[in-house]
């Protein structure tokens, strides 16, 4: 089974005044992402501490933080936002309405309990499980850990710290970790290597950086799901081995999945396009072979035979080619606005276009050299199949459309005076031809 379906995860972000207000707008679906993710009108499940009368998360924070002190250096950092993801394959939401409500309430309660338990027991002032989105295994927990600080001068005071308990939990697992040196090579690339002191020994340091705190957080949540929530089959997510961000937003994750689907579809369509190209080339060879043969045989019989062959052989190819063009157009539309990697796939779509342009070019060159009745028949076939538009336009500049002698062709676009003149010339040519026969010895 896919790893992320049987593993939970927690991701923390720090919220300032603007961030907290932005989260409130998202909860009320007043932002773009909120409206984009909404698929129904089911209200969210909300948690707030017992005794709280706050109508929203901003009011809840103000109520929660009233009378608490905090470090001046972090005064702008008001709270933390934990995005708690439960393993979707192990907590199904496809039962009766009562079973679904119970499962959703269970996830909300466990998320709040885990964050509170890991942050001194007095941390969460608001939590929410959105039920109007496609994914309903995520709980948004908002917390600002409170604790009592005792000093000789001021006695007991209530404080808020966003890092105190997180660092303590990290040190329980990673008391000493290798210090890393980040350096740049001559070509500007970054390299990471363990730090070495003057005696050649590896330098160690407390594991309180964001990297080690994040690893401890994921392991703690896995153990909570296994030991406290009693979720059978739960696994720990893939451990992070490199520094830096590796998290994707819902929109980025969907875009990466769409890219995988498009790549897979293109891989499936490429052999079809190649086969179509081979069939069209084979048809071109047989078509121009017929053109040379038609000059030596009865044209009416040749047209009948070729019309039947064209309908039998060419119609399925054209239908399949039209379907292929539709598929490629849809794939191109899906690629717009995706990751820049998607743009490189556009070159694969040129195969099908190339075959169509070859056919147009070949037809435009061939039609003007055919006998007049045969040209009309070919037009009927091509127009019935709705193909060869460029070829027909080119042919109209050269090919006659009536049964008049090719020495004096009459075109549909000729005016009356021109037609009358051409008929007079034709009549004179016919008279001269008869006289030549009479005068012949």
Short mmCIF file of C-alpha atoms in Angstrom, two decimals:
data_model
loop_
_atom_site.label_atom_id
_atom_site.label_comp_id
_atom_site.label_asym_id
_atom_site.label_seq_id
_atom_site.Cartn_x
_atom_site.Cartn_y
_atom_site.Cartn_z
CA UNK A 1 0.00 0.00 0.00
CA UNK A 2 1.18 3.55 -0.72
CA UNK A 3 3.16 4.85 2.25
CA UNK A 4 1.27 8.13 2.77
CA UNK A 5 -2.05 6.23 2.99
CA UNK A 6 -0.94 4.34 6.11
CA UNK A 7 1.23 7.01 7.77
CA UNK A 8 0.33 10.18 9.62
CA UNK A 9 2.22 13.46 9.59
CA UNK A 10 2.32 16.85 11.33
CA UNK A 11 3.56 20.11 9.84
CA UNK A 12 4.01 23.30 11.89
CA UNK A 13 4.02 26.92 10.74
CA UNK A 14 4.37 30.10 12.78
CA UNK A 15 1.53 32.66 12.61
CA UNK A 16 1.83 36.41 13.11
CA UNK A 17 -1.13 38.83 13.17
CA UNK A 18 -1.54 38.67 9.37
CA UNK A 19 -1.21 34.88 9.33
CA UNK A 20 -3.86 34.43 12.01
CA UNK A 21 -6.25 36.75 10.15
CA UNK A 22 -5.55 34.86 6.91
CA UNK A 23 -6.42 31.55 8.59
CA UNK A 24 -9.71 33.02 9.78
CA UNK A 25 -10.55 34.10 6.19
CA UNK A 26 -9.70 30.59 4.99
CA UNK A 27 -11.95 29.04 7.63
CA UNK A 28 -14.82 31.28 6.50
CA UNK A 29 -14.03 30.43 2.82
CA UNK A 30 -13.38 34.07 2.02
CA UNK A 31 -10.04 33.40 0.29
CA UNK A 32 -9.27 31.92 -3.12
CA UNK A 33 -7.85 28.63 -1.86
CA UNK A 34 -10.82 28.08 0.41
CA UNK A 35 -13.30 28.57 -2.44
CA UNK A 36 -11.15 26.41 -4.73
CA UNK A 37 -11.14 23.45 -2.34
CA UNK A 38 -14.84 23.58 -1.42
CA UNK A 39 -16.95 20.77 -2.92
CA UNK A 40 -20.02 20.89 -0.62
CA UNK A 41 -21.66 23.01 2.11
CA UNK A 42 -20.98 20.78 5.14
CA UNK A 43 -19.76 22.98 8.05
CA UNK A 44 -16.46 22.17 9.80
CA UNK A 45 -16.04 20.53 13.20
CA UNK A 46 -14.69 23.12 15.66
CA UNK A 47 -12.86 22.66 18.97
CA UNK A 48 -12.32 25.39 21.55
CA UNK A 49 -11.32 25.07 25.21
CA UNK A 50 -13.97 24.52 27.86
CA UNK A 51 -15.44 27.80 29.03
CA UNK A 52 -14.40 29.75 25.94
CA UNK A 53 -17.02 32.06 24.44
CA UNK A 54 -14.92 33.16 21.45
CA UNK A 55 -16.85 33.21 18.13
CA UNK A 56 -13.73 32.71 15.96
CA UNK A 57 -10.04 31.82 16.16
CA UNK A 58 -8.79 35.44 16.38
CA UNK A 59 -11.09 36.13 19.33
CA UNK A 60 -10.09 32.78 20.82
CA UNK A 61 -6.40 33.72 20.63
CA UNK A 62 -7.01 37.11 22.25
CA UNK A 63 -8.96 35.41 25.02
CA UNK A 64 -6.27 32.72 25.38
CA UNK A 65 -3.25 35.04 25.50
CA UNK A 66 -4.77 37.67 27.81
CA UNK A 67 -2.49 38.30 30.80
CA UNK A 68 0.38 36.14 29.45
CA UNK A 69 3.92 37.36 28.92
CA UNK A 70 6.23 36.32 26.07
CA UNK A 71 9.80 36.80 24.90
CA UNK A 72 10.17 40.26 23.32
CA UNK A 73 12.39 38.88 20.54
CA UNK A 74 9.46 36.72 19.38
CA UNK A 75 6.68 39.20 20.08
CA UNK A 76 5.43 39.14 16.47
CA UNK A 77 5.08 35.35 16.47
CA UNK A 78 1.65 34.87 18.03
CA UNK A 79 0.83 31.19 17.62
CA UNK A 80 1.56 27.93 15.81
CA UNK A 81 -0.56 26.20 13.18
CA UNK A 82 -0.23 22.41 13.14
CA UNK A 83 -1.60 20.61 10.09
CA UNK A 84 -2.27 17.12 11.44
CA UNK A 85 -2.81 14.47 8.77
CA UNK A 86 -4.29 11.08 9.70
CA UNK A 87 -3.69 7.95 7.55
CA UNK A 88 -6.60 7.93 5.10
CA UNK A 89 -6.41 4.20 4.35
CA UNK A 90 -6.75 3.25 8.02
CA UNK A 91 -9.60 5.61 8.95
CA UNK A 92 -12.31 5.03 6.29
CA UNK A 93 -15.02 7.67 5.84
CA UNK A 94 -17.41 5.58 3.74
CA UNK A 95 -19.74 4.08 6.37
CA UNK A 96 -23.07 5.28 7.75
CA UNK A 97 -23.46 8.98 8.64
CA UNK A 98 -23.13 8.06 12.32
CA UNK A 99 -19.90 6.13 11.69
CA UNK A 100 -18.46 8.99 9.61
CA UNK A 101 -19.35 11.57 12.31
CA UNK A 102 -17.72 9.38 14.95
CA UNK A 103 -14.52 8.96 12.90
CA UNK A 104 -14.27 12.72 12.20
CA UNK A 105 -14.84 13.58 15.87
CA UNK A 106 -12.21 11.00 16.82
CA UNK A 107 -9.60 12.61 14.53
CA UNK A 108 -10.34 16.10 15.88
CA UNK A 109 -10.09 14.92 19.52
CA UNK A 110 -6.85 12.98 18.92
CA UNK A 111 -5.21 15.91 17.10
CA UNK A 112 -6.03 18.30 19.97
CA UNK A 113 -4.95 15.77 22.60
CA UNK A 114 -1.63 15.05 20.85
CA UNK A 115 -0.69 18.74 20.48
CA UNK A 116 -1.72 19.53 24.07
CA UNK A 117 0.10 16.54 25.51
CA UNK A 118 3.30 17.36 23.63
CA UNK A 119 3.28 21.05 24.62
CA UNK A 120 2.83 21.05 28.37
CA UNK A 121 -0.90 20.22 28.46
CA UNK A 122 -2.16 23.79 27.99
CA UNK A 123 -1.61 24.78 24.36
CA UNK A 124 -4.61 24.50 21.98
CA UNK A 125 -7.01 27.46 21.74
CA UNK A 126 -8.75 26.47 18.46
CA UNK A 127 -8.94 23.45 16.13
CA UNK A 128 -10.91 22.65 13.00
CA UNK A 129 -11.65 19.66 10.74
CA UNK A 130 -12.92 20.82 7.34
CA UNK A 131 -15.66 18.61 5.92
CA UNK A 132 -16.34 20.51 2.70
CA UNK A 133 -13.09 19.47 1.00
CA UNK A 134 -12.17 16.37 -0.97
CA UNK A 135 -9.60 15.31 1.66
CA UNK A 136 -11.20 15.00 5.12
CA UNK A 137 -8.34 13.43 7.10
CA UNK A 138 -6.65 16.73 8.02
CA UNK A 139 -7.11 18.66 11.26
CA UNK A 140 -5.91 22.27 11.61
CA UNK A 141 -4.78 22.88 15.20
CA UNK A 142 -3.95 26.40 16.43
CA UNK A 143 -1.98 26.62 19.62
CA UNK A 144 0.17 28.87 21.81
CA UNK A 145 1.65 26.80 24.69
CA UNK A 146 1.15 28.40 28.12
CA UNK A 147 3.10 27.60 31.24
CA UNK A 148 3.81 29.06 34.70
CA UNK A 149 7.24 30.61 35.22
CA UNK A 150 8.53 31.09 38.78
CA UNK A 151 11.06 33.81 39.61
CA UNK A 152 12.25 35.12 42.97
CA UNK A 153 11.48 38.72 42.06
CA UNK A 154 8.01 38.29 40.53
CA UNK A 155 6.88 34.91 41.76
CA UNK A 156 4.56 32.89 39.48
CA UNK A 157 3.74 34.36 36.07
CA UNK A 158 1.94 32.97 33.02
CA UNK A 159 4.08 32.87 29.86
CA UNK A 160 3.62 31.79 26.26
CA UNK A 161 6.47 30.12 24.34
CA UNK A 162 6.24 28.63 20.87
CA UNK A 163 9.56 26.73 21.09
CA UNK A 164 10.13 25.68 24.72
CA UNK A 165 8.30 22.32 24.68
CA UNK A 166 9.21 21.53 21.07
CA UNK A 167 12.93 21.83 21.86
CA UNK A 168 12.55 19.74 25.03
CA UNK A 169 10.89 16.94 23.07
CA UNK A 170 13.63 17.07 20.42
CA UNK A 171 16.36 16.80 23.08
CA UNK A 172 14.72 13.67 24.49
CA UNK A 173 15.47 11.93 21.20
CA UNK A 174 18.47 13.84 19.87
CA UNK A 175 20.49 15.10 22.83
CA UNK A 176 23.69 15.28 20.76
CA UNK A 177 23.84 15.32 16.97
CA UNK A 178 26.67 16.00 14.47
CA UNK A 179 27.16 19.63 13.58
CA UNK A 180 27.09 20.21 9.82
CA UNK A 181 29.18 22.66 7.81
CA UNK A 182 27.53 24.12 4.71
CA UNK A 183 30.05 25.31 2.15
CA UNK A 184 30.08 26.40 -1.48
CA UNK A 185 32.23 24.79 -4.15
CA UNK A 186 34.09 26.72 -6.84
CA UNK A 187 31.08 26.49 -9.18
CA UNK A 188 28.72 27.83 -6.50
CA UNK A 189 27.07 24.55 -5.46
CA UNK A 190 26.37 23.93 -1.77
CA UNK A 191 27.93 20.96 0.01
CA UNK A 192 27.11 19.67 3.49
CA UNK A 193 29.68 17.82 5.57
CA UNK A 194 30.15 17.00 9.28
CA UNK A 195 32.05 19.70 11.16
CA UNK A 196 35.54 18.69 12.41
CA UNK A 197 37.44 20.47 15.18
CA UNK A 198 41.19 21.20 15.22
CA UNK A 199 41.96 17.80 16.76
CA UNK A 200 40.11 16.05 13.93
CA UNK A 201 37.13 15.06 16.06
CA UNK A 202 33.54 15.42 14.94
CA UNK A 203 31.79 18.39 16.52
CA UNK A 204 28.54 17.53 18.32
CA UNK A 205 25.69 19.86 19.31
CA UNK A 206 22.19 19.67 20.88
CA UNK A 207 19.52 18.58 18.39
CA UNK A 208 17.27 21.61 18.76
CA UNK A 209 17.32 22.92 15.18
CA UNK A 210 14.16 22.85 13.07
CA UNK A 211 15.44 19.76 11.26
CA UNK A 212 15.79 17.66 14.42
CA UNK A 213 12.65 19.08 15.99
CA UNK A 214 10.74 18.09 12.86
CA UNK A 215 12.08 14.52 12.96
CA UNK A 216 11.15 14.22 16.64
CA UNK A 217 7.65 15.58 15.93
CA UNK A 218 6.95 12.99 13.21
CA UNK A 219 8.21 10.12 15.37
CA UNK A 220 6.17 11.30 18.37
CA UNK A 221 3.01 11.45 16.24
CA UNK A 222 3.61 7.98 14.82
CA UNK A 223 4.02 6.55 18.33
CA UNK A 224 0.90 8.40 19.49
CA UNK A 225 -1.19 6.90 16.66
CA UNK A 226 0.21 3.45 17.40
CA UNK A 227 0.10 3.49 21.23
CA UNK A 228 -2.60 6.01 22.22
CA UNK A 229 -5.00 6.14 19.26
CA UNK A 230 -4.54 2.36 18.72
CA UNK A 231 -4.69 2.64 14.92
CA UNK A 232 -3.74 -0.76 13.53
CA UNK A 233 -1.30 -0.92 10.65
CA UNK A 234 -0.07 2.65 11.02
CA UNK A 235 3.49 3.26 9.82
CA UNK A 236 5.99 6.03 10.31
CA UNK A 237 6.33 8.26 7.26
CA UNK A 238 9.54 8.40 5.25
CA UNK A 239 12.27 9.95 7.40
CA UNK A 240 13.73 13.20 6.19
CA UNK A 241 17.49 13.05 5.53
CA UNK A 242 18.16 16.45 4.00
CA UNK A 243 17.68 19.96 5.31
CA UNK A 244 15.20 22.35 3.69
CA UNK A 245 11.52 22.21 2.77
CA UNK A 246 9.99 19.05 1.30
CA UNK A 247 6.32 19.74 1.96
CA UNK A 248 3.84 20.37 -0.86
CA UNK A 249 0.59 22.29 -0.63
CA UNK A 250 -2.65 20.58 -1.70
CA UNK A 251 -2.56 22.46 -5.01
CA UNK A 252 1.11 21.58 -5.69
CA UNK A 253 0.49 17.94 -4.81
CA UNK A 254 -2.48 17.77 -7.19
CA UNK A 255 -0.42 19.47 -9.91
CA UNK A 256 2.34 16.84 -9.53
CA UNK A 257 -0.26 14.07 -9.76
CA UNK A 258 -1.79 15.70 -12.85
CA UNK A 259 1.67 15.82 -14.39
CA UNK A 260 2.09 12.09 -13.76
CA UNK A 261 -1.29 11.39 -15.40
CA UNK A 262 -0.49 13.57 -18.43
CA UNK A 263 2.92 11.92 -18.82
CA UNK A 264 1.30 8.49 -18.66
CA UNK A 265 -1.38 9.47 -21.21
CA UNK A 266 1.22 10.88 -23.59
CA UNK A 267 3.24 7.67 -23.30
CA UNK A 268 0.09 5.72 -24.26
CA UNK A 269 -0.79 8.06 -27.14
CA UNK A 270 2.69 8.17 -28.70
CA UNK A 271 2.57 4.60 -30.18
CA UNK A 272 -0.88 5.37 -31.63
CA UNK A 273 0.42 8.53 -33.29
CA UNK A 274 3.42 6.65 -34.67
CA UNK A 275 1.15 3.93 -36.08
CA UNK A 276 -1.08 6.57 -37.67
CA UNK A 277 1.95 8.18 -39.28
CA UNK A 278 3.00 4.84 -40.78
CA UNK A 279 -0.54 4.22 -42.12
CA UNK A 280 -0.76 7.69 -43.63
CA UNK A 281 2.62 7.26 -45.34
CA UNK A 282 1.46 3.91 -46.73
CA UNK A 283 -1.73 5.56 -47.94
CA UNK A 284 0.21 8.35 -49.62
CA UNK A 285 2.28 5.82 -51.53
CA UNK A 286 -0.80 3.95 -52.74
CA UNK A 287 -2.64 7.19 -53.56
CA UNK A 288 0.03 8.63 -55.84
CA UNK A 289 0.53 5.23 -57.44
CA UNK A 290 -3.14 5.33 -58.31
CA UNK A 291 -2.75 8.82 -59.83
CA UNK A 292 -0.20 7.56 -62.36
CA UNK A 293 -2.31 4.48 -63.12
CA UNK A 294 -5.46 6.55 -63.64
CA UNK A 295 -3.84 8.32 -66.60
CA UNK A 296 -3.68 5.01 -68.47
CA UNK A 297 -7.12 3.56 -67.69
CA UNK A 298 -10.73 4.48 -68.07
CA UNK A 299 -11.20 7.39 -65.67
CA UNK A 300 -14.81 6.62 -64.72
CA UNK A 301 -14.06 3.07 -63.66
CA UNK A 302 -10.95 4.23 -61.83
CA UNK A 303 -12.93 6.84 -59.90
CA UNK A 304 -15.52 4.25 -58.81
CA UNK A 305 -12.90 1.82 -57.63
CA UNK A 306 -10.86 4.47 -55.88
CA UNK A 307 -13.91 5.99 -54.20
CA UNK A 308 -14.77 2.63 -52.69
CA UNK A 309 -11.18 2.06 -51.61
CA UNK A 310 -10.87 5.54 -50.13
CA UNK A 311 -14.04 5.16 -48.06
CA UNK A 312 -12.97 1.76 -46.81
CA UNK A 313 -9.35 2.56 -46.05
CA UNK A 314 -9.17 6.29 -45.34
CA UNK A 315 -12.33 6.98 -43.28
CA UNK A 316 -11.20 4.97 -40.19
CA UNK A 317 -7.79 6.65 -40.28
CA UNK A 318 -9.37 10.12 -40.48
CA UNK A 319 -11.79 9.35 -37.64
CA UNK A 320 -9.00 8.06 -35.44
CA UNK A 321 -6.81 11.03 -36.37
CA UNK A 322 -9.59 13.47 -35.42
CA UNK A 323 -10.02 11.71 -32.09
CA UNK A 324 -6.27 11.87 -31.57
CA UNK A 325 -6.24 15.61 -32.27
CA UNK A 326 -9.05 16.10 -29.73
CA UNK A 327 -7.14 14.14 -27.09
CA UNK A 328 -3.96 16.11 -27.73
CA UNK A 329 -5.85 19.42 -27.54
CA UNK A 330 -7.32 18.40 -24.18
CA UNK A 331 -3.91 17.35 -22.89
CA UNK A 332 -2.43 20.70 -23.98
CA UNK A 333 -5.19 22.54 -22.10
CA UNK A 334 -4.43 20.49 -18.97
CA UNK A 335 -0.76 21.39 -19.24
CA UNK A 336 -1.43 25.19 -19.10
CA UNK A 337 -0.45 26.73 -15.81
CA UNK A 338 1.27 23.55 -14.53
CA UNK A 339 4.83 23.20 -13.38
CA UNK A 340 7.44 24.35 -15.89
CA UNK A 341 8.42 20.72 -16.40
CA UNK A 342 5.09 20.16 -18.19
CA UNK A 343 5.95 22.63 -20.95
CA UNK A 344 8.76 20.38 -22.17
CA UNK A 345 6.16 17.71 -23.01
CA UNK A 346 4.55 19.88 -25.72
CA UNK A 347 7.10 18.72 -28.28
CA UNK A 348 5.58 15.22 -28.18
CA UNK A 349 2.33 16.60 -29.55
CA UNK A 350 3.97 17.73 -32.80
CA UNK A 351 3.99 14.16 -34.19
CA UNK A 352 0.26 14.07 -34.96
CA UNK A 353 0.29 17.63 -36.34
CA UNK A 354 3.17 16.77 -38.64
CA UNK A 355 1.27 13.93 -40.31
CA UNK A 356 -1.72 16.19 -41.06
CA UNK A 357 0.46 18.93 -42.57
CA UNK A 358 2.18 16.36 -44.84
CA UNK A 359 -1.20 15.17 -46.11
CA UNK A 360 -2.32 18.74 -46.82
CA UNK A 361 0.89 19.48 -48.70
CA UNK A 362 0.78 16.30 -50.78
CA UNK A 363 -2.89 16.77 -51.72
CA UNK A 364 -2.36 20.40 -52.71
CA UNK A 365 0.41 19.32 -55.10
CA UNK A 366 -1.43 16.31 -56.54
CA UNK A 367 -4.95 17.62 -57.22
CA UNK A 368 -4.07 20.23 -59.89
CA UNK A 369 -2.55 17.48 -62.08
CA UNK A 370 -5.63 15.23 -62.16
CA UNK A 371 -8.29 15.08 -64.90
CA UNK A 372 -11.28 17.33 -64.29
CA UNK A 373 -13.96 14.69 -63.45
CA UNK A 374 -11.54 12.94 -61.14
CA UNK A 375 -10.78 16.23 -59.34
CA UNK A 376 -14.48 16.79 -58.65
CA UNK A 377 -14.83 13.29 -57.25
CA UNK A 378 -11.77 13.72 -55.02
CA UNK A 379 -13.23 16.99 -53.75
CA UNK A 380 -16.47 15.26 -52.84
CA UNK A 381 -14.62 12.57 -50.92
CA UNK A 382 -12.35 14.97 -49.06
CA UNK A 383 -15.15 17.41 -48.23
CA UNK A 384 -17.33 14.53 -47.04
CA UNK A 385 -14.51 13.48 -44.70
CA UNK A 386 -13.87 17.11 -43.64
CA UNK A 387 -10.11 16.91 -44.35
CA UNK A 388 -7.53 18.51 -46.57
CA UNK A 389 -8.75 22.10 -46.12
CA UNK A 390 -5.45 23.66 -47.10
CA UNK A 391 -5.10 21.29 -50.06
CA UNK A 392 -8.54 22.25 -51.44
CA UNK A 393 -7.84 25.96 -51.12
CA UNK A 394 -4.56 25.53 -52.98
CA UNK A 395 -6.20 23.38 -55.66
CA UNK A 396 -8.89 25.97 -56.33
CA UNK A 397 -6.23 28.27 -57.71
CA UNK A 398 -5.25 25.72 -60.36
CA UNK A 399 -7.91 23.07 -61.01
CA UNK A 400 -10.99 23.45 -63.35
CA UNK A 401 -14.40 22.41 -62.05
CA UNK A 402 -16.40 21.85 -65.29
CA UNK A 403 -16.15 19.43 -68.15
CA UNK A 404 -14.70 22.03 -70.56
CA UNK A 405 -11.52 21.08 -72.41
CA UNK A 406 -8.45 21.52 -70.19
CA UNK A 407 -6.98 23.74 -72.92
CA UNK A 408 -9.64 26.35 -72.04
CA UNK A 409 -10.70 25.64 -68.38
CA UNK A 410 -13.78 27.29 -66.94
CA UNK A 411 -13.75 27.96 -63.17
CA UNK A 412 -16.58 28.48 -60.72
CA UNK A 413 -15.31 31.93 -59.91
CA UNK A 414 -15.22 33.13 -63.61
CA UNK A 415 -17.70 35.91 -64.38
CA UNK A 416 -20.23 35.65 -67.27
CA UNK A 417 -18.10 37.61 -69.77
CA UNK A 418 -15.07 35.39 -69.14
CA UNK A 419 -17.13 32.22 -69.49
CA UNK A 420 -18.65 33.45 -72.77
CA UNK A 421 -15.19 34.27 -74.13
CA UNK A 422 -13.78 30.86 -73.07
CA UNK A 423 -16.74 29.04 -74.69
CA UNK A 424 -16.13 30.95 -77.95
CA UNK A 425 -12.44 29.97 -77.85
CA UNK A 426 -13.41 26.34 -77.17
CA UNK A 427 -15.86 26.35 -80.08
CA UNK A 428 -13.18 27.77 -82.38
CA UNK A 429 -10.72 25.10 -81.24
CA UNK A 430 -13.27 22.35 -81.91
CA UNK A 431 -13.98 23.76 -85.40
CA UNK A 432 -10.26 23.88 -86.19
CA UNK A 433 -9.90 20.31 -84.98
CA UNK A 434 -12.70 19.08 -87.29
CA UNK A 435 -11.25 20.99 -90.25
CA UNK A 436 -7.89 19.43 -89.61
CA UNK A 437 -9.50 15.98 -89.78
CA UNK A 438 -11.27 16.82 -93.03
CA UNK A 439 -8.13 18.23 -94.63
CA UNK A 440 -6.02 15.29 -93.59
CA UNK A 441 -4.96 13.06 -96.55
#
